[in-house]
Tab-separated table of C-alpha atoms in Angstrom:
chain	number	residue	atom	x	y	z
A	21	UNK	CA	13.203	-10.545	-24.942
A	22	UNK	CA	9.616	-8.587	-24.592
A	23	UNK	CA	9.541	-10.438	-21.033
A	24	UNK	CA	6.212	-11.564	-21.620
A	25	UNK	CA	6.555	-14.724	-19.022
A	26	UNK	CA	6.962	-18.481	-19.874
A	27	UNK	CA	3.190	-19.260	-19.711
A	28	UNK	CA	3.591	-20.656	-16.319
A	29	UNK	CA	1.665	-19.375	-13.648
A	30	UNK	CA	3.031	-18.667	-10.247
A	31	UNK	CA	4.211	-21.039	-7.896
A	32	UNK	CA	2.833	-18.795	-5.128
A	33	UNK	CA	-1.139	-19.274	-5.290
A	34	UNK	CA	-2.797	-18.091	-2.874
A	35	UNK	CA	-5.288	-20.371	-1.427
A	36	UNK	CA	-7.025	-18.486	1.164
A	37	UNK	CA	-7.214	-15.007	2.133
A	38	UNK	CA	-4.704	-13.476	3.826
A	39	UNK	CA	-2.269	-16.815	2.308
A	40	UNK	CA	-0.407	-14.668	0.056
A	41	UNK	CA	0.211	-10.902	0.674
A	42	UNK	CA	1.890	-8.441	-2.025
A	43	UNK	CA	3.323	-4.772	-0.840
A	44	UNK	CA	4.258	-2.163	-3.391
A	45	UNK	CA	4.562	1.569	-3.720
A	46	UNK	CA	3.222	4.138	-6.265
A	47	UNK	CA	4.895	7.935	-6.514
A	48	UNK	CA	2.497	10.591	-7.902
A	49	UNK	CA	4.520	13.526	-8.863
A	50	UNK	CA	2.282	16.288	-9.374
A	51	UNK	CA	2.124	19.715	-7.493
A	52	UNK	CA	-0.535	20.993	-5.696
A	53	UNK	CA	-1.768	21.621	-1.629
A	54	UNK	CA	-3.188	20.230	1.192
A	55	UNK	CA	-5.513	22.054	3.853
A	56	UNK	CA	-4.287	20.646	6.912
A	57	UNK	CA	-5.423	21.975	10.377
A	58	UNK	CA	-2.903	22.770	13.291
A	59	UNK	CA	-2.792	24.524	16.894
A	60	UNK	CA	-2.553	27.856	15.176
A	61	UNK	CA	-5.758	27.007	12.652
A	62	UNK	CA	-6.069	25.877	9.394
A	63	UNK	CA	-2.723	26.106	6.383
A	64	UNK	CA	-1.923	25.257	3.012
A	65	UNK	CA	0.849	22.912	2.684
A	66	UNK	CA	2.815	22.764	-0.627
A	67	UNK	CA	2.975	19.009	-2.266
A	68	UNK	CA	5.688	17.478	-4.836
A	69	UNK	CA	5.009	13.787	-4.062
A	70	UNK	CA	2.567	11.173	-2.874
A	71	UNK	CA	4.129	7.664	-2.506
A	72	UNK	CA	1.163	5.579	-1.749
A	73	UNK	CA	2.235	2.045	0.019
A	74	UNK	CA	-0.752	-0.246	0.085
A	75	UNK	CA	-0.766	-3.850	1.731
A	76	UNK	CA	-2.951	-5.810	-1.027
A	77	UNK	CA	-4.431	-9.640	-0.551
A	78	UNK	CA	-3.085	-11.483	-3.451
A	79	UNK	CA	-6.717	-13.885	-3.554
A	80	UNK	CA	-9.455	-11.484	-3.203
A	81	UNK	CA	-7.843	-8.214	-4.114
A	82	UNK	CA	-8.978	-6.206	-1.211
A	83	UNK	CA	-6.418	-3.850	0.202
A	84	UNK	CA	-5.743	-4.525	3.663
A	85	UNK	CA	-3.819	-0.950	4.645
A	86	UNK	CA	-1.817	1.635	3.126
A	87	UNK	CA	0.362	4.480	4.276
A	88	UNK	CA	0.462	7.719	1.961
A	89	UNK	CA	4.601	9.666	2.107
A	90	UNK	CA	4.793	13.248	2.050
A	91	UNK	CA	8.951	13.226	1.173
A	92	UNK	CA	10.917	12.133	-1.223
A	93	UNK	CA	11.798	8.544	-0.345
A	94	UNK	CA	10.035	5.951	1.598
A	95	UNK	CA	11.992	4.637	4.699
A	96	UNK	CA	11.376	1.729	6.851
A	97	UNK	CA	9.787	3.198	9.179
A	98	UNK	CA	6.708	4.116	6.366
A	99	UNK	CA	6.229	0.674	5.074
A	100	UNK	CA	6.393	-0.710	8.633
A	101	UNK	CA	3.510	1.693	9.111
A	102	UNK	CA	1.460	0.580	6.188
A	103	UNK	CA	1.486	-3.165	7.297
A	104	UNK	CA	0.858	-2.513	10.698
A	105	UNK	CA	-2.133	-0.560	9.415
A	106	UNK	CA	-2.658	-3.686	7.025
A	107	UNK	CA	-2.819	-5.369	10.871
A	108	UNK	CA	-4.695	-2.800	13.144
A	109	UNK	CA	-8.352	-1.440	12.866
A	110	UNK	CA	-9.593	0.856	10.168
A	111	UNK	CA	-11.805	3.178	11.542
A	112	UNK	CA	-13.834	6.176	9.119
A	113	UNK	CA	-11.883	9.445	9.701
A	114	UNK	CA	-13.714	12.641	10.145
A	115	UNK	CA	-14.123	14.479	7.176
A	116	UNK	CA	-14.047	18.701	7.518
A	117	UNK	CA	-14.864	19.671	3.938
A	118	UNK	CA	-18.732	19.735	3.008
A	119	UNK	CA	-20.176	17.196	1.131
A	120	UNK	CA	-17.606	14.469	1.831
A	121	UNK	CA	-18.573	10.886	2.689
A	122	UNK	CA	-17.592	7.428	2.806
A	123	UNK	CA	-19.723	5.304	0.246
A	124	UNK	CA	-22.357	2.598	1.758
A	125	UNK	CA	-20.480	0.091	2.655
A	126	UNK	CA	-17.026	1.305	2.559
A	127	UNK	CA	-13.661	0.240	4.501
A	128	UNK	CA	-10.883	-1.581	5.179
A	129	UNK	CA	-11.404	-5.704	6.312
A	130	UNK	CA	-10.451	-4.892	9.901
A	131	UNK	CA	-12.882	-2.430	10.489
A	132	UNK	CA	-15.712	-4.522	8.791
A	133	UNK	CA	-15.032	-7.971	10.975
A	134	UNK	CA	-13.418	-7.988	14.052
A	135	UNK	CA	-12.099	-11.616	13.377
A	136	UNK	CA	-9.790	-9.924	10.669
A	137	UNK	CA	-7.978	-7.811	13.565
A	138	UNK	CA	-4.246	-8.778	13.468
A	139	UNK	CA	-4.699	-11.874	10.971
A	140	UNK	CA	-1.623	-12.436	9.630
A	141	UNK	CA	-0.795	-13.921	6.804
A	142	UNK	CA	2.056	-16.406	4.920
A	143	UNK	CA	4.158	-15.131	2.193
A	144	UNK	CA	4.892	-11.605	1.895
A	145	UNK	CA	5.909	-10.371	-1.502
A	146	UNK	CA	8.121	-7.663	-1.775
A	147	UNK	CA	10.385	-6.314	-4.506
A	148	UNK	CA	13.614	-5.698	-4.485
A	149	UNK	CA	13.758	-1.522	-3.556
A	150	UNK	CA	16.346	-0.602	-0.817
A	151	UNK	CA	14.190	-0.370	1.788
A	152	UNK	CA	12.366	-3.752	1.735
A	153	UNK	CA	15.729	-5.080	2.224
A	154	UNK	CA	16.677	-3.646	5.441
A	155	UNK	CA	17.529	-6.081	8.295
A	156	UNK	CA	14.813	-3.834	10.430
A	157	UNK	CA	12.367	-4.433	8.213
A	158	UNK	CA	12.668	-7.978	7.635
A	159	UNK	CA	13.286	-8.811	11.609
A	160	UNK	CA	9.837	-6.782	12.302
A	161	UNK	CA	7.415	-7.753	9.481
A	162	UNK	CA	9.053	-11.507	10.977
A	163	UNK	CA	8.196	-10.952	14.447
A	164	UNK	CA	5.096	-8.864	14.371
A	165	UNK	CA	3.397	-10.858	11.377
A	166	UNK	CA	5.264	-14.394	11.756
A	167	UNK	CA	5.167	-14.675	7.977
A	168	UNK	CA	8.089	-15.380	4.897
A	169	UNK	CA	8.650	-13.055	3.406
A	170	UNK	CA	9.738	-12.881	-0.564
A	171	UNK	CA	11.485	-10.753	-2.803
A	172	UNK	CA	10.882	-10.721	-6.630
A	173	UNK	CA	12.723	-10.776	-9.207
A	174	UNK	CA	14.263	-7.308	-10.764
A	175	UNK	CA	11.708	-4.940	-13.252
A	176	UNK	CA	9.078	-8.295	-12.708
A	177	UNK	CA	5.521	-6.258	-11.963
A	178	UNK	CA	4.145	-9.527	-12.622
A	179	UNK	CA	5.147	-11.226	-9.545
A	180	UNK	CA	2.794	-8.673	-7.796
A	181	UNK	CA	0.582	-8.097	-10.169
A	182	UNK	CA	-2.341	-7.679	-7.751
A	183	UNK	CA	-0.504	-4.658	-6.099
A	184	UNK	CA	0.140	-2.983	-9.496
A	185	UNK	CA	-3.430	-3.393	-10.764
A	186	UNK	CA	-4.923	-1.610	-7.882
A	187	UNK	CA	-2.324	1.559	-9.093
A	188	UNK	CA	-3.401	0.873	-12.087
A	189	UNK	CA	-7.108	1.919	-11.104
A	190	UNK	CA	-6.437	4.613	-9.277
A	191	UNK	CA	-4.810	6.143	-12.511
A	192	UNK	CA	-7.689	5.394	-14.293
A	193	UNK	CA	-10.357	7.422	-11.573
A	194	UNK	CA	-7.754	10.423	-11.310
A	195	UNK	CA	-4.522	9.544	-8.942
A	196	UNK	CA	-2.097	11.104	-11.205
A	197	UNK	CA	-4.614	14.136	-12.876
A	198	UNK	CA	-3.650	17.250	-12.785
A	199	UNK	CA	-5.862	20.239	-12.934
C-alpha cells in the first residue's frame, strides 16, 4: 500500500551513456520578475510559473538539455524543444547583470565534446502527462532521435528517479525560495 517497490530493480539499466534517457518536468509557482531586454530597451516582466523540462542521462546523471515555460501548461512544441536542446550544442550565454559567471568548468555535454553533438540515445522514459502522449511528439522524438520510447507507470517517480533527483537539488540550492 505505501508503494515502496517490490525490491526489484529496474529492468531498464542503463549500460552506457546516453543508453537510457529520462524526461520530466518541474512547475515552480512563485511570483516574481524578469529583466528582459527588447527593441524598445530593457522591462520587467511579471512571472506566475517556471516549468523546467530537463533531458537527464539515466547512467551518469548529467543533464543533457532543458527548456524553461513561461505559461501555464507545457505543449509539445516545449518538450520537443528541450530534447532537441538535449541534441544540439550548448554554448555559454551572455550574461548582462554584474558579477555573473559560469563556474570553471561548467556546461552542458555537447558543448564540452563535440563527439556528443546529436548522440542519440535508446530508451526514452517518459510519464504518462498529456503531452508526452501526443502522436507529434512520439513520431518526432522517433524520427529525429531513432530511439523507444517508454511511458511509466501512473504516480511511479521511481521509474525516473534520476530526473526527479536533479528537482530535488535544485529545491535544496533555492528553485522554489521565495524572498
Amino acid at each position: 500500500k505505501s508503494r515502496t517497490g517490490k525490491g526489484y530493480r529496474s529492468r531498464l539499466t542503463a549500460t552506457a551513456p546516453f543508453d537510457v534517457i529520462e524526461v520530466d518536468e518541474h512547475r515552480a509557482h512563485f511570483i516574481g520578475a524578469m529583466l528582459i531586454r527588447t527593441v524598445s530597451g530593457w522591462r520587467y516582466i511579471p512571472i506566475r510559473r517556471i516549468v523546467l523540462i530537463t533531458v537527464t542521462d539515466r547512467r551518469s546523471g548529467a543533464v543533457l538539455g532543458y527548456h524553461a515555460v513561461f505559461k501555464r501548461e507545457v505543449d509539445s512544441d516545449d518538450l520537443l524543444a528541450a530534447i532537441q536542446n538535449a541534441l544540439d550544442r550548448w554554448a555559454p550565454r551572455d550574461f548582462y547583470l554584474p558579477g555573473q559567471s559560469y563556474d570553471e568548468g561548467a556546461g552542458f555535454a555537447s558543448g564540452r565534446d563535440d563527439r556528443l553533438l546529436n548522440c542519440g540515445w535508446s530508451t526514452l522514459l517518459f510519464d504518462n502527462a498529456l503531452v508526452h502522449l501526443a502522436k507529434d511528439v512520439i513520431d518526432r522524438v522517433r524520427a529525429l532521435v531513432g530511439c523507444d520510447i517508454s511511458y511509466g507507470p501512473v504516480r511511479r517517480f521511481e521509474r525516473r528517479a534520476i530526473g526527479e533527483l536533479v528537482f530535488k537539488r535544485l529545491s535544496e540550492q533555492g528553485f522554489e525560495r521565495v524572498r
